[in-house]
Short mmCIF file of C-alpha atoms in Angstrom, two decimals:
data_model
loop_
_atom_site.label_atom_id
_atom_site.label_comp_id
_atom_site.label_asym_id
_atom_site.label_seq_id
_atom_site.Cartn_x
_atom_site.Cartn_y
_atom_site.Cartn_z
CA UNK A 12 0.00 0.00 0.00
CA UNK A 13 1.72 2.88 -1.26
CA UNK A 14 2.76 5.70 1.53
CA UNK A 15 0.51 8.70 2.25
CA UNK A 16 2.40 12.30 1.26
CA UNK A 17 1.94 14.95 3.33
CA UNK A 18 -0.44 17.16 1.60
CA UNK A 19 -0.21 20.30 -0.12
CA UNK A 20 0.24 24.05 2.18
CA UNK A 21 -2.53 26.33 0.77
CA UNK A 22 -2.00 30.11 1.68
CA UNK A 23 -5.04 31.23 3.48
CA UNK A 24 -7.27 33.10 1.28
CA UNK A 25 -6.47 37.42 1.28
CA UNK A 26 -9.16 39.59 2.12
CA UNK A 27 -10.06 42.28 -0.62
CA UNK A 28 -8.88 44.82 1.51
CA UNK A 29 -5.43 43.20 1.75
CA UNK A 30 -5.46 42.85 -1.89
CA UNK A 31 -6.48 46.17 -2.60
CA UNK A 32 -3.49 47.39 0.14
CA UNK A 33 -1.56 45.52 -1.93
CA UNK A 34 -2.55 46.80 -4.92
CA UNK A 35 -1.95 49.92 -3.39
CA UNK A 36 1.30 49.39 -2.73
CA UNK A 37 2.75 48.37 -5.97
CA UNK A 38 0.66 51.32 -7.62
CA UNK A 39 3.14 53.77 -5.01
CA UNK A 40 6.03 51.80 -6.39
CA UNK A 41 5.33 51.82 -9.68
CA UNK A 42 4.67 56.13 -9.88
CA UNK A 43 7.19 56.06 -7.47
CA UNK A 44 9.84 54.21 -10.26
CA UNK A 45 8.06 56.49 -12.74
CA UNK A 46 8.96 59.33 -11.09
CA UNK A 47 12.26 58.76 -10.95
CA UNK A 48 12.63 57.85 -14.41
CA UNK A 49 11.04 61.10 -15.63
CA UNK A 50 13.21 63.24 -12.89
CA UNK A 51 16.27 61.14 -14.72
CA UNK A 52 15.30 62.45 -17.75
CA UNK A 53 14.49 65.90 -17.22
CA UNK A 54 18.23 66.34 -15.06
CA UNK A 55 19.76 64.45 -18.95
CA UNK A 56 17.79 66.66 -20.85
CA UNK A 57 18.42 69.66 -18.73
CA UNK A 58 22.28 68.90 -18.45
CA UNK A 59 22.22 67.98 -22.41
CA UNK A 60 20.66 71.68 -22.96
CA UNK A 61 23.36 73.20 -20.87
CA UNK A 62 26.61 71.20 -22.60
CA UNK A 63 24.56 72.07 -25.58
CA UNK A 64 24.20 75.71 -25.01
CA UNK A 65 27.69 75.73 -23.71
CA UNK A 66 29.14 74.16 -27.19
CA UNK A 67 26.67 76.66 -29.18
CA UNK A 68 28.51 79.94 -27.39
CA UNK A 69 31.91 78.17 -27.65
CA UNK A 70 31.18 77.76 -31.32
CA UNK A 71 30.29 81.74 -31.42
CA UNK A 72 33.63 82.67 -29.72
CA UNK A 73 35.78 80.25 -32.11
CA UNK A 74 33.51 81.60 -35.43
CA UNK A 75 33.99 85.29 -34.22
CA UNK A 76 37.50 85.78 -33.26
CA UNK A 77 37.85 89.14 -31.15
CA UNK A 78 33.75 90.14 -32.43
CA UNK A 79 32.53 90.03 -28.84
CA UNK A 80 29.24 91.74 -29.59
CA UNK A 81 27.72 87.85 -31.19
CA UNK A 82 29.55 86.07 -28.30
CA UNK A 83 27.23 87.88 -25.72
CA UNK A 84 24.26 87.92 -27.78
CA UNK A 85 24.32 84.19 -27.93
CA UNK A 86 25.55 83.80 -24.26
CA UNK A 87 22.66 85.84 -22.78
CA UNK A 88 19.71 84.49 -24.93
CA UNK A 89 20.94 80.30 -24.02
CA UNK A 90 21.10 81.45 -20.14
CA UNK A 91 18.02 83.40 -20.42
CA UNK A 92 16.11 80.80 -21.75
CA UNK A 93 17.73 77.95 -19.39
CA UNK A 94 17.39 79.68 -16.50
CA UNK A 95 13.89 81.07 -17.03
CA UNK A 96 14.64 84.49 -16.49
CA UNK A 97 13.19 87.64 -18.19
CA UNK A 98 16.03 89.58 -19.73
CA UNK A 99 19.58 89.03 -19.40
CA UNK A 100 22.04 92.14 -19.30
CA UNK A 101 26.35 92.12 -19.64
CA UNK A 102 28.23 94.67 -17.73
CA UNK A 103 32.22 95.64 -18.60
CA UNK A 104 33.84 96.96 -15.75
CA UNK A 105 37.20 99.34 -16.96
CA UNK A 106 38.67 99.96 -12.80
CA UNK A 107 36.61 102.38 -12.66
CA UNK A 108 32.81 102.90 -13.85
CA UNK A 109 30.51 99.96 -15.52
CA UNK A 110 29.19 99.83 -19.01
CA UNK A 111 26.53 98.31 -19.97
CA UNK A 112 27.75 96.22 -23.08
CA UNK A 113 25.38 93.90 -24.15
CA UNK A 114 21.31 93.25 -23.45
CA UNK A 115 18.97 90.46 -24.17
CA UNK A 116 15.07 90.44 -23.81
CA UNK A 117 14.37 94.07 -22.49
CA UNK A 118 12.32 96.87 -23.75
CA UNK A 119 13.69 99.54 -25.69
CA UNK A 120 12.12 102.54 -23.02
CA UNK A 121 14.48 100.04 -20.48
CA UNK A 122 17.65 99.73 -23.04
CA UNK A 123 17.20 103.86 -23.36
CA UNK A 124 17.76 104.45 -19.65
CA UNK A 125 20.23 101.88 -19.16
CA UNK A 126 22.58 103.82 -21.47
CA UNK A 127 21.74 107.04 -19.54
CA UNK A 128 22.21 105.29 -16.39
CA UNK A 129 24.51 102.35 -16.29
CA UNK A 130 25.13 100.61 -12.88
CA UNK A 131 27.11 102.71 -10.49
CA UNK A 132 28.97 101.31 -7.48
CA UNK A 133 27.23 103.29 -5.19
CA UNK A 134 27.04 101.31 -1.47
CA UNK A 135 24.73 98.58 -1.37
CA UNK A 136 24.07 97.92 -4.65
CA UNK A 137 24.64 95.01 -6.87
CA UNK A 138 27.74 96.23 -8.94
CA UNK A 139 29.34 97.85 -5.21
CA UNK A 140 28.79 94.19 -3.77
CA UNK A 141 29.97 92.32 -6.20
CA UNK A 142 33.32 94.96 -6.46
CA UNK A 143 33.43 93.56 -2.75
CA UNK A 144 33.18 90.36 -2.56
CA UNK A 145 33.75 88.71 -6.04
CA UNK A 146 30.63 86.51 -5.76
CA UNK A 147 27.51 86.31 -7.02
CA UNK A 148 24.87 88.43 -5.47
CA UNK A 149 21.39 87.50 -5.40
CA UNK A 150 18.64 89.89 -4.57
CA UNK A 151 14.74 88.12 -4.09
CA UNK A 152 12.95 91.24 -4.10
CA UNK A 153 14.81 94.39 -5.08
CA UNK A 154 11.35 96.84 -4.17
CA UNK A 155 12.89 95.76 -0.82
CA UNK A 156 16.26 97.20 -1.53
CA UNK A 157 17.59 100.56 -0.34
CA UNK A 158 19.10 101.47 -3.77
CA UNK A 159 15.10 101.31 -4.62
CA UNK A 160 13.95 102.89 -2.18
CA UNK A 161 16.80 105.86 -2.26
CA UNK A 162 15.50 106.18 -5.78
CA UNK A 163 18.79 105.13 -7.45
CA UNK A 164 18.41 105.88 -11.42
CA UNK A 165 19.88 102.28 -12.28
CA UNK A 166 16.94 100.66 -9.63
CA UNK A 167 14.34 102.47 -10.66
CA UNK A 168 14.52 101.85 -14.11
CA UNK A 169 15.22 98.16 -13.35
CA UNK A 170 11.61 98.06 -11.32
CA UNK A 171 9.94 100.41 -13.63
CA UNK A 172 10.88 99.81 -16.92
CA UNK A 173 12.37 96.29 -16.35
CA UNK A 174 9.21 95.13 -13.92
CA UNK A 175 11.96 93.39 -12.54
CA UNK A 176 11.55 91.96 -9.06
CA UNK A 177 14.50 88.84 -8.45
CA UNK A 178 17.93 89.50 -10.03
CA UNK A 179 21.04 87.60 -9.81
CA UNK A 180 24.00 89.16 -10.59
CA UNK A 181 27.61 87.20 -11.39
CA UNK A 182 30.77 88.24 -11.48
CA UNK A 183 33.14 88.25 -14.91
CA UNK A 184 36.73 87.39 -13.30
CA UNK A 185 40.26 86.87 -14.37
CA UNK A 186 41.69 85.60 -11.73
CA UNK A 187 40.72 87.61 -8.92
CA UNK A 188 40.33 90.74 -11.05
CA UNK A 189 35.96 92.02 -11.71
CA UNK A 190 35.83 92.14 -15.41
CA UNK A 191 32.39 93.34 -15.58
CA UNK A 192 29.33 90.94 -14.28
CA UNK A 193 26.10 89.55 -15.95
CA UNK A 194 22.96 89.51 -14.45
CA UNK A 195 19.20 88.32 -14.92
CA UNK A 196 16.02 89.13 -13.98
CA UNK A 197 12.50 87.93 -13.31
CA UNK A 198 9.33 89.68 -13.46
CA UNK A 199 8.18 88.01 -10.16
CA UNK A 200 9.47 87.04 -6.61
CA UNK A 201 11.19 83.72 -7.42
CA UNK A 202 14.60 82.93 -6.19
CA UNK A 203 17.57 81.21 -8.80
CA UNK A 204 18.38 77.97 -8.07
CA UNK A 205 21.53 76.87 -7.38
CA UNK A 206 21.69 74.77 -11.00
CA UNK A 207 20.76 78.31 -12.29
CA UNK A 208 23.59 79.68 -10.64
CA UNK A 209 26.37 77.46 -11.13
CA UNK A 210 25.17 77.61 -14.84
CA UNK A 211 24.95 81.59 -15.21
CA UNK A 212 28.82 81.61 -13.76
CA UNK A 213 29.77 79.20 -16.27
CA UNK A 214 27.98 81.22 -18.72
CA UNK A 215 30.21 83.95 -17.03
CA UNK A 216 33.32 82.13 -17.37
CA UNK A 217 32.76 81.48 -20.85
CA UNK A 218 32.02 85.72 -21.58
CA UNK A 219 35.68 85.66 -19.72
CA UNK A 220 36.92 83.71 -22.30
CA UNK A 221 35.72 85.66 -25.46
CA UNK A 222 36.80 88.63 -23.04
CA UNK A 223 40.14 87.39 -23.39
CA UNK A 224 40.62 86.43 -27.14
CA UNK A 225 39.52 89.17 -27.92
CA UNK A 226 41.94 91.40 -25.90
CA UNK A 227 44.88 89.38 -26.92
CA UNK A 228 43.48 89.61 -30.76
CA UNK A 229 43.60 93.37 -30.13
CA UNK A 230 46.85 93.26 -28.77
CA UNK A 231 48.67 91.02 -31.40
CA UNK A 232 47.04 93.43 -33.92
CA UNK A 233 48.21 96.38 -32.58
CA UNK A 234 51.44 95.22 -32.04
CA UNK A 235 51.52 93.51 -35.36
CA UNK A 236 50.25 97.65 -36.98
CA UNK A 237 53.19 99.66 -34.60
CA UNK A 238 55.61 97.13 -36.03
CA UNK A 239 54.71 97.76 -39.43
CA UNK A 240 54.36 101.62 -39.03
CA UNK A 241 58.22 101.47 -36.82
CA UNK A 242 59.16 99.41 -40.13
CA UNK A 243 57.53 101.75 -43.00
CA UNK A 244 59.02 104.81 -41.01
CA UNK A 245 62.40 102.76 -40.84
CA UNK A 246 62.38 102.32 -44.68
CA UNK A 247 61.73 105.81 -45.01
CA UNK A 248 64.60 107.17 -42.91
CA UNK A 249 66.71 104.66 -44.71
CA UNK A 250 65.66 105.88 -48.36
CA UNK A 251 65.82 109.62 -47.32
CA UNK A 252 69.13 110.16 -45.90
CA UNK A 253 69.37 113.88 -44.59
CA UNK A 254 66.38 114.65 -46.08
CA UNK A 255 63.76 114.74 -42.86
CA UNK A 256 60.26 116.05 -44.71
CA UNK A 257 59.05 113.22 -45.90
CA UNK A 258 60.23 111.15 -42.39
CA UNK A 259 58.45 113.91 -40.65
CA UNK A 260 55.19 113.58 -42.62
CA UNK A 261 55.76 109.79 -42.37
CA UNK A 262 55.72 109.75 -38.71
CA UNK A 263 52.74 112.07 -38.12
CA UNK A 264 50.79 110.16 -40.69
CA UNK A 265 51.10 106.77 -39.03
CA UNK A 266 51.00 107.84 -35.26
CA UNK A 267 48.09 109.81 -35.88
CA UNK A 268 46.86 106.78 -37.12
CA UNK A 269 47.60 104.24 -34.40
CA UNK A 270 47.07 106.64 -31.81
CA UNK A 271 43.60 107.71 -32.73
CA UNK A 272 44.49 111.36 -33.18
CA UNK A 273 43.19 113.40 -35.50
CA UNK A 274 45.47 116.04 -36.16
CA UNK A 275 49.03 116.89 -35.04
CA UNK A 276 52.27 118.62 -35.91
CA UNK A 277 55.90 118.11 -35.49
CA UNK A 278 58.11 120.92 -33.62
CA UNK A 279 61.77 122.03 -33.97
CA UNK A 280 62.67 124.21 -30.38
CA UNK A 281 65.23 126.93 -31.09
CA UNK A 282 65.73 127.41 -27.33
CA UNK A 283 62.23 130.39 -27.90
CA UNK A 284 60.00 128.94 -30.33
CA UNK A 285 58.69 125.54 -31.56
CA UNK A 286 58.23 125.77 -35.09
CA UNK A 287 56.03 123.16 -37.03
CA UNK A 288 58.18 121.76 -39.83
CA UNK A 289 55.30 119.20 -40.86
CA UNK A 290 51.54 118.91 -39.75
CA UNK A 291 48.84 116.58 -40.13
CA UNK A 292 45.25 117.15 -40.08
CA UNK A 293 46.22 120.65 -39.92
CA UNK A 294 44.25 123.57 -41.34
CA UNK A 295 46.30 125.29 -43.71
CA UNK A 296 45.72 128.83 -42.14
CA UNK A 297 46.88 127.35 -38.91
CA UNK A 298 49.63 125.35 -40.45
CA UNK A 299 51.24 128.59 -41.80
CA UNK A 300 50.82 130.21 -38.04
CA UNK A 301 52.66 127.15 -36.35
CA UNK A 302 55.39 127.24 -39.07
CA UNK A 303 56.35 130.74 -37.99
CA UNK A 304 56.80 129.63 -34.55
CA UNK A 305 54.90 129.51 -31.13
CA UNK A 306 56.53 130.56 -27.54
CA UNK A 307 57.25 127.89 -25.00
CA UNK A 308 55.35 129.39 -22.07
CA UNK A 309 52.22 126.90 -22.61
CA UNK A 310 51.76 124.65 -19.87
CA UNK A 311 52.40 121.95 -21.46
CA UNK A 312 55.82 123.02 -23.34
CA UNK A 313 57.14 124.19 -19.82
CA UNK A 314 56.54 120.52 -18.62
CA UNK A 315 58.85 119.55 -21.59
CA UNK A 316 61.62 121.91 -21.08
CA UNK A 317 61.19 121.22 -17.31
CA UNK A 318 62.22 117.42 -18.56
CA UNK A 319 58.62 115.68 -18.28
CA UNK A 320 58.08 112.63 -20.33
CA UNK A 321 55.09 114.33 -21.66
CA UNK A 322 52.42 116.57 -21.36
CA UNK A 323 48.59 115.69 -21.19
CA UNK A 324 45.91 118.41 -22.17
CA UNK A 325 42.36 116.64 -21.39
CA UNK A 326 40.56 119.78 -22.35
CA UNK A 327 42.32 122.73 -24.34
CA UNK A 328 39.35 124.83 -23.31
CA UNK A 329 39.92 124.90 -19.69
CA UNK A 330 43.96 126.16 -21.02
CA UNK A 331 43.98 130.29 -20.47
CA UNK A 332 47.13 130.51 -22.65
CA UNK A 333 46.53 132.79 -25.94
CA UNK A 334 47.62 130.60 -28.06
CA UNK A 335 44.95 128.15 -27.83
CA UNK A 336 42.71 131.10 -28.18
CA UNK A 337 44.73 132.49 -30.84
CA UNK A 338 44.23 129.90 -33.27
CA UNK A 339 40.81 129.25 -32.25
CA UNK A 340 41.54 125.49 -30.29
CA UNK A 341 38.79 125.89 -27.75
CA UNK A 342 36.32 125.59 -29.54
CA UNK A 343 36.88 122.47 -32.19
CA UNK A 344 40.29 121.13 -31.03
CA UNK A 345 39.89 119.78 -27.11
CA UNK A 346 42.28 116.99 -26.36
CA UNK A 347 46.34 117.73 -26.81
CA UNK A 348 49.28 115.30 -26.12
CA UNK A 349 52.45 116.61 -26.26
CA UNK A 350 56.06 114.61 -26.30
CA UNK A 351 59.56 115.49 -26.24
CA UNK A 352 62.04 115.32 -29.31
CA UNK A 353 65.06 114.50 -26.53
CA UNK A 354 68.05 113.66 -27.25
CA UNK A 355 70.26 113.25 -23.61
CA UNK A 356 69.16 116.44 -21.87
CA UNK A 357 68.67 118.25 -24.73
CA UNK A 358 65.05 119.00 -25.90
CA UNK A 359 65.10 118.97 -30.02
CA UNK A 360 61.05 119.48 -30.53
CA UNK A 361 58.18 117.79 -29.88
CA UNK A 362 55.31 115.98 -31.65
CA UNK A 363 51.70 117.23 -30.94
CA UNK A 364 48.68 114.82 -31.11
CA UNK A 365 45.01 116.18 -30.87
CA UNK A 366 41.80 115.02 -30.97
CA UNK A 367 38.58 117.35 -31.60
CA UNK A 368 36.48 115.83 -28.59
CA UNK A 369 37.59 115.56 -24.89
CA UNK A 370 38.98 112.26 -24.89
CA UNK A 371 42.42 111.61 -23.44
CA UNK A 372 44.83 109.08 -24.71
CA UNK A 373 45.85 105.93 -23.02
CA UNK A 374 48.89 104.86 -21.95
CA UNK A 375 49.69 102.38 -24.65
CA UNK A 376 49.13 105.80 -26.94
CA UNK A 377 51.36 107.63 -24.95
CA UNK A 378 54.06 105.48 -25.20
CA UNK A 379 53.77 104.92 -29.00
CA UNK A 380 53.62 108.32 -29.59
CA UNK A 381 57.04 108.49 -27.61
CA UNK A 382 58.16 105.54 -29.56
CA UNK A 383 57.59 107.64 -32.92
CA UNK A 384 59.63 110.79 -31.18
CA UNK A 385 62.54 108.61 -30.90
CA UNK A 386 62.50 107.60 -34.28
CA UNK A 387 62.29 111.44 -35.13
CA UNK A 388 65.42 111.83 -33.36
CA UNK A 389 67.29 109.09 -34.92
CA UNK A 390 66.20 110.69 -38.30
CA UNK A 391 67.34 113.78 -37.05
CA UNK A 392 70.83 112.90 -35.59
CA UNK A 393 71.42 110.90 -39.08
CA UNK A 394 70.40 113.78 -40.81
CA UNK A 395 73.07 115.93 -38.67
CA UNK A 396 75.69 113.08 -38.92
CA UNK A 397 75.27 112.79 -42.74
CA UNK A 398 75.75 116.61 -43.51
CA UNK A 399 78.77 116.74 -41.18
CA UNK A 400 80.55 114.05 -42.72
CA UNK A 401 79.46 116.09 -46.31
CA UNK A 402 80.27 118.97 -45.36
CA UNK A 403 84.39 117.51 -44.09
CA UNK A 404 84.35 115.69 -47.16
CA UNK A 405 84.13 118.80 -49.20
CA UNK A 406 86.22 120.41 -47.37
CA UNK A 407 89.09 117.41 -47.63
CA UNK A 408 88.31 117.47 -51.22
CA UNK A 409 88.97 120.94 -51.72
CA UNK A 410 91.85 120.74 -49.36
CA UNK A 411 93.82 118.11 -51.27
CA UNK A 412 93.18 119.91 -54.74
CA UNK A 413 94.46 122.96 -53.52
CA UNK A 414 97.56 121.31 -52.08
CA UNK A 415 98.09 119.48 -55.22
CA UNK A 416 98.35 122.74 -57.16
CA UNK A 417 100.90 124.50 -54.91
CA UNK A 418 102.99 120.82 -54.53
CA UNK A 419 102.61 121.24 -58.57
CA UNK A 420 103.80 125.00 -58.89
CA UNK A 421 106.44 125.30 -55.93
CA UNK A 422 107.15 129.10 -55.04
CA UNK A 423 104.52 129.86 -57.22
CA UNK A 424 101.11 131.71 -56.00
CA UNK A 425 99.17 132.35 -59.02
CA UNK A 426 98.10 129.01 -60.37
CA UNK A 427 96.51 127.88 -56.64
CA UNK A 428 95.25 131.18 -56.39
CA UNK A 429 93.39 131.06 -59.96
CA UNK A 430 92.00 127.46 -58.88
CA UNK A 431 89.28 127.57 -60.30
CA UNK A 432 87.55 125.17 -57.92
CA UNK A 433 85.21 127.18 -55.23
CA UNK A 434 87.11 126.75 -51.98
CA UNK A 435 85.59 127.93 -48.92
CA UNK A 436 87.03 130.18 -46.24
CA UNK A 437 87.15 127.65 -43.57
CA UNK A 438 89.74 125.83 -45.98
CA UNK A 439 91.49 128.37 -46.80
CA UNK A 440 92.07 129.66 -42.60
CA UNK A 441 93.30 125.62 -42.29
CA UNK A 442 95.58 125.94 -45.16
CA UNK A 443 97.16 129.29 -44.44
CA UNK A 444 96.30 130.19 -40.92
CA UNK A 445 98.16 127.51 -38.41
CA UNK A 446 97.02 126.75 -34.80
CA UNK A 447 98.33 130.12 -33.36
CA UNK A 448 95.79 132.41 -35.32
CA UNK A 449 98.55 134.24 -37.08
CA UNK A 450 97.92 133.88 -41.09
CA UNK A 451 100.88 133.07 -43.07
#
């Protein structure tokens, strides 16, 4: 008889509220795994946007080499739209005042008073704080800001014209240096969050970037144009020896160039007067009047003479001198910039660069203008060097002839005195008047 099995375990039968707790359950888990899968994709498809964005403005700065006007456009409308802001702004910052440089998304009655009003570094304000402390500065509700409520032009118009209410300003650095910042703002209370702001200062970091090319475009361009200009006047001075009008007019042609002047003359100093011996830009009425000679009791020749490396004029019309009233300067020629013709301790001239607006030149103009003065003074001293070693050449020449007549007619005067070669009376004292002064 075959051996009874133990039989079967049945689980006890669920009641339908366990099943539906159950049901319950796996529902949670499932949304739950949904969820997570859709918060998945929306961080990929958020941090695709960004590298994508991010690639897009690279691709600007590489197809626009030293351009930085596209390079901000593009920057500001990608972090404008991925960081759900309003309008997006860019802000240079030169050491000492902001300009606004660049705006995305704002109204033209709000672009008009920006340019009136750029931001100023007055205390507690965005630009001022981020001066400070380098960092991004995030205000939630800037009606609740004293710059608002001071009625600073820059807030106002923000609130205003902007309707803005959150703004997050970030910093442009090099190094530790403020470049400018960027900032964005939303029409309502809603704070940035910190995604948004670790992707507005890459945003800012890439604005750095194009920042940079660009400057170091500028620079190698520059350099590349003074180089060319040192060269061109080079080849000039070499092609003209001892004649200095056309280096003159050379020199004042291409500084005035790379300097951004606009007119300009070249002195000689007689120890009285400068006297223009070429201008540029010039009217030909006032030419004439500077080629007769000016005194040297102007400000700015005094600094000169008084061994200055040059003299600055921001604004002829605040000079009392006559001469600037004389040849009617105040009026439509504002900015001088004067340097020294030097050679050693002894001041040859000067070249004069203007400009017809009240706008002083930089350094880098400065010193290229005294780069140009030193090649007027090599041109010069050649000049000088060249008609000396003429002028003892003739004088050899005409010494030897006349020795070879009397060493051909010894004890006899008349055929060196009927040479008919012109011999001047400097030779003539070395021939017959020795060391002691007493002519033979």
């Amino acid at each position: 008889m075959a051996a009874k099995g133990k039989a079967p375990q049945v689980n006890p039968p669920r009641t339908i509220v366990q099943l539906e707790a159950e049901l319950k359950k796996r529902t949670a888990e499932r949304d739950e795994a949904v969820a997570r899968e859709v918060a998945v994709a929306a961080e990929r498809d958020e941090v695709l946007a960004q590298q994508s964005a991010t690639a897009e403005v690279l691709g600007v700065i590489n197809s626009s080499p030293g351009d930085l006007a596209p390079v901000f456009d593009a920057m500001l409308e990608k972090a404008i739209r991925l960081c759900g802001a309003v309008f997006g702004e860019l802000h240079t910052y030169d050491g000492v005042s902001f300009k606004t440089s660049a705006g995305r998304g704002h109204s033209a009655a709000f672009a008009e008073a920006r340019a009136k009003n750029p931001p100023a570094a007055r205390p507690g304000t965005a630009s001022a704080r981020i001066l400070e402390t380098k960092r991004p500065v995030h205000i939630l509700d800037i009606k609740a800001e004293d710059s608002y409520r001071t009625r600073s032009p820059a807030s106002r118009a923000l609130i205003d014209l902007g309707r803005t209410r959150t703004t997050l300003a970030v910093p442009l650095l090099k190094n530790d240096t403020v470049l400018g910042f960027i900032s964005f703002h939303r029409d309502e209370v809603k704070p940035f969050t910190d995604k948004q702001i670790a992707l507005l200062q890459n945003f800012a970091a890439q604005a750095v970037i194009a920042m940079e090319n660009a400057r170091l475009l500028t620079e190698t361009r520059d350099a590349l144009e003074q180089q060319t200009a040192t060269a061109e006047v080079l080849q000039v001075i070499n092609s003209s020896p001892g004649n200095l009008a056309p280096v003159f007019d050379a020199i004042l042609e291409r500084a005035h160039t790379l300097c951004g002047a606009e007119f300009g003359s070249l002195f000689l100093y007689d120890g009285e007067h400068f006297r223009a011996i070429a201008s540029h830009g010039v009217p030909e009425a006032l030419a004439g009047r500077l080629r007769e000679g000016i005194g040297n009791d102007t400000r700015s020749s005094q600094q000169l003479i008084a061994g200055e490396p040059f003299a600055h004029v921001h604004d002829s019309a605040l000079e009392e001198h006559a001469v600037y009233r004389g040849m009617d300067m105040v009026s439509s020629r504002r900015t001088l910039l004067s340097v020294p013709l030097r050679k050693g301790d002894a001041l040859l001239g000067k070249i004069v660069a203007g400009r017809l607006k009240v706008r002083p030149f930089t350094d880098k103009q400065i010193a290229l203008l005294q780069n140009f003065a030193q090649q007027a003074v090599i041109a010069m001293d050649n000049a000088r060097l060249i008609t000396e070693t003429r002028e003892a050449l003739e004088q050899q020449t005409a010494t030897a002839e006349v020795l070879g007549v009397i060493n051909a007619s010894p004890g006899e005067l008349t055929p060196a005195l009927a040479h008919d070669q012109p011999v001047s009376q400097a030779n003539w004292l070395a021939l017959f008047c020795p060391a002691s002064g007493i002519c033979v």
